[in-house]
C-alpha positions as a printed NumPy array, in Angstrom:
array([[  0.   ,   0.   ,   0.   ],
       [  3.151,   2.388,   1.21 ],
       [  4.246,   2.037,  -2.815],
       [  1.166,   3.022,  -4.234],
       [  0.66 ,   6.439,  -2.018],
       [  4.405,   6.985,  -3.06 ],
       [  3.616,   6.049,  -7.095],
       [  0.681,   8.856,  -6.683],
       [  2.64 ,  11.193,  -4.996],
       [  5.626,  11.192,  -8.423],
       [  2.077,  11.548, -10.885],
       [  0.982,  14.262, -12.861],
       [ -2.637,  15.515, -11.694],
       [ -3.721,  15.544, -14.83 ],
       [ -3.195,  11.398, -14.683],
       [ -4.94 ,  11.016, -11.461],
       [ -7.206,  13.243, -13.359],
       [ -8.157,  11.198, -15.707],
       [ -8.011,   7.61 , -13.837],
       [-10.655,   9.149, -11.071],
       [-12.93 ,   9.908, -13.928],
       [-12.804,   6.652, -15.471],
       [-13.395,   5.269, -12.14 ],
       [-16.249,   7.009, -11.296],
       [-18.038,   7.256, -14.876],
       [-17.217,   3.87 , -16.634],
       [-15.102,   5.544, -19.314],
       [-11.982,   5.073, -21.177],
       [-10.069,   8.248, -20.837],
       [ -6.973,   6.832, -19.346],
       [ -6.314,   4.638, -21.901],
       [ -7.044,   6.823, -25.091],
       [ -4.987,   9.344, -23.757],
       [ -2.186,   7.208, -23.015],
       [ -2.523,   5.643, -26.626],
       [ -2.627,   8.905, -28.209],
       [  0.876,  10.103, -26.292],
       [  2.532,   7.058, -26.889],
       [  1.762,   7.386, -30.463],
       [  2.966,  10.872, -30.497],
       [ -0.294,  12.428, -30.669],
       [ -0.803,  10.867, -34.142],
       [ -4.596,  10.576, -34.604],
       [ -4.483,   8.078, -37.193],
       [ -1.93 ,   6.109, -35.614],
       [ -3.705,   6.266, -32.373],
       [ -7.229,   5.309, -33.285],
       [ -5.728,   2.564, -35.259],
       [ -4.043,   1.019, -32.211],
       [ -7.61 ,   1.829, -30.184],
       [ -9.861,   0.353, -33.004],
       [-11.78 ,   3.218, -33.604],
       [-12.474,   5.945, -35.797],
       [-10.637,   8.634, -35.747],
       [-13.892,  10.971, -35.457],
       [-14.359,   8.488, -32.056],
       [-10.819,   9.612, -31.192],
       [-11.152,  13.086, -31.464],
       [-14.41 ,  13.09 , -29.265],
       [-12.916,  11.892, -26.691],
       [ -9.717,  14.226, -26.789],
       [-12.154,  16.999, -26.716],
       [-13.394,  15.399, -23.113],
       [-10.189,  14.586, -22.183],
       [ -9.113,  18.072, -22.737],
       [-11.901,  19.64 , -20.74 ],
       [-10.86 ,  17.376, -17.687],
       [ -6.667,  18.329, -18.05 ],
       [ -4.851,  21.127, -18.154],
       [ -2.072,  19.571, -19.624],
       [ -0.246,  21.541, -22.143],
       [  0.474,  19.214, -24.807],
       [  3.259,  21.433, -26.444],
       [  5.217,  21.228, -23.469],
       [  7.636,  18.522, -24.091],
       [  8.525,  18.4  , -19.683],
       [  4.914,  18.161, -18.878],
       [  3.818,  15.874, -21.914],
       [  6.45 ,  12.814, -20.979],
       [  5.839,  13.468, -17.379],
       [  2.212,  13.089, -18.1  ],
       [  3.546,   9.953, -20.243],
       [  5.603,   8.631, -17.684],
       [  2.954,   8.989, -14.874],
       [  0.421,   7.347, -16.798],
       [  3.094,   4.166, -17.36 ],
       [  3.6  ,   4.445, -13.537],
       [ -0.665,   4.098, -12.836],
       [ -1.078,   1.542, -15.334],
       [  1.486,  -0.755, -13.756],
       [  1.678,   0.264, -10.279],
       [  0.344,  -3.218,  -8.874],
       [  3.157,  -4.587, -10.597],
       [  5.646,  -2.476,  -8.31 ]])
């Protein structure tokens, strides 16, 4: 439990964000978002590797974008954003 409070502590807000929101409203946020970073905010790329349209895709980064602050031409905050999202995603493994 001690190295999940200290996983949460290292995240970005905007990753805690967006897990709490899937959490609490059924949705896939997290995992779009994640997608779409790791494909270097590629939309086609992205919603390939989702399996949905890229019309889907840029629905939900309109959502996504009303729940972050995140500024996505930041390269700092975009890999910490990146990195804290790896560090959710896995954190049971740790």
């Amino acid at each position: 439990m001690q190295h999940i409070a200290e996983t949460r502590q290292l995240c970005s807000e905007d990753a805690l964000t967006l897990q709490s929101y899937d959490n609490r409203h059924d949705t896939n946020y997290f995992d779009t978002y994640y997608t779409y970073l790791q494909y270097d905010r590629n939309i086609v790329r992205a919603s390939q590797a989702l399996h949905i349209h890229r019309n889907t895709l840029m629905y939900r980064l309109d959502k996504i974008h009303d729940l972050i602050r995140l500024d996505e031409e930041n390269i700092p905050q975009r890999i910490h954003m990146l990195m804290s999202m790896m560090l959710l995603q896995h954190q049971e493994k740790f």
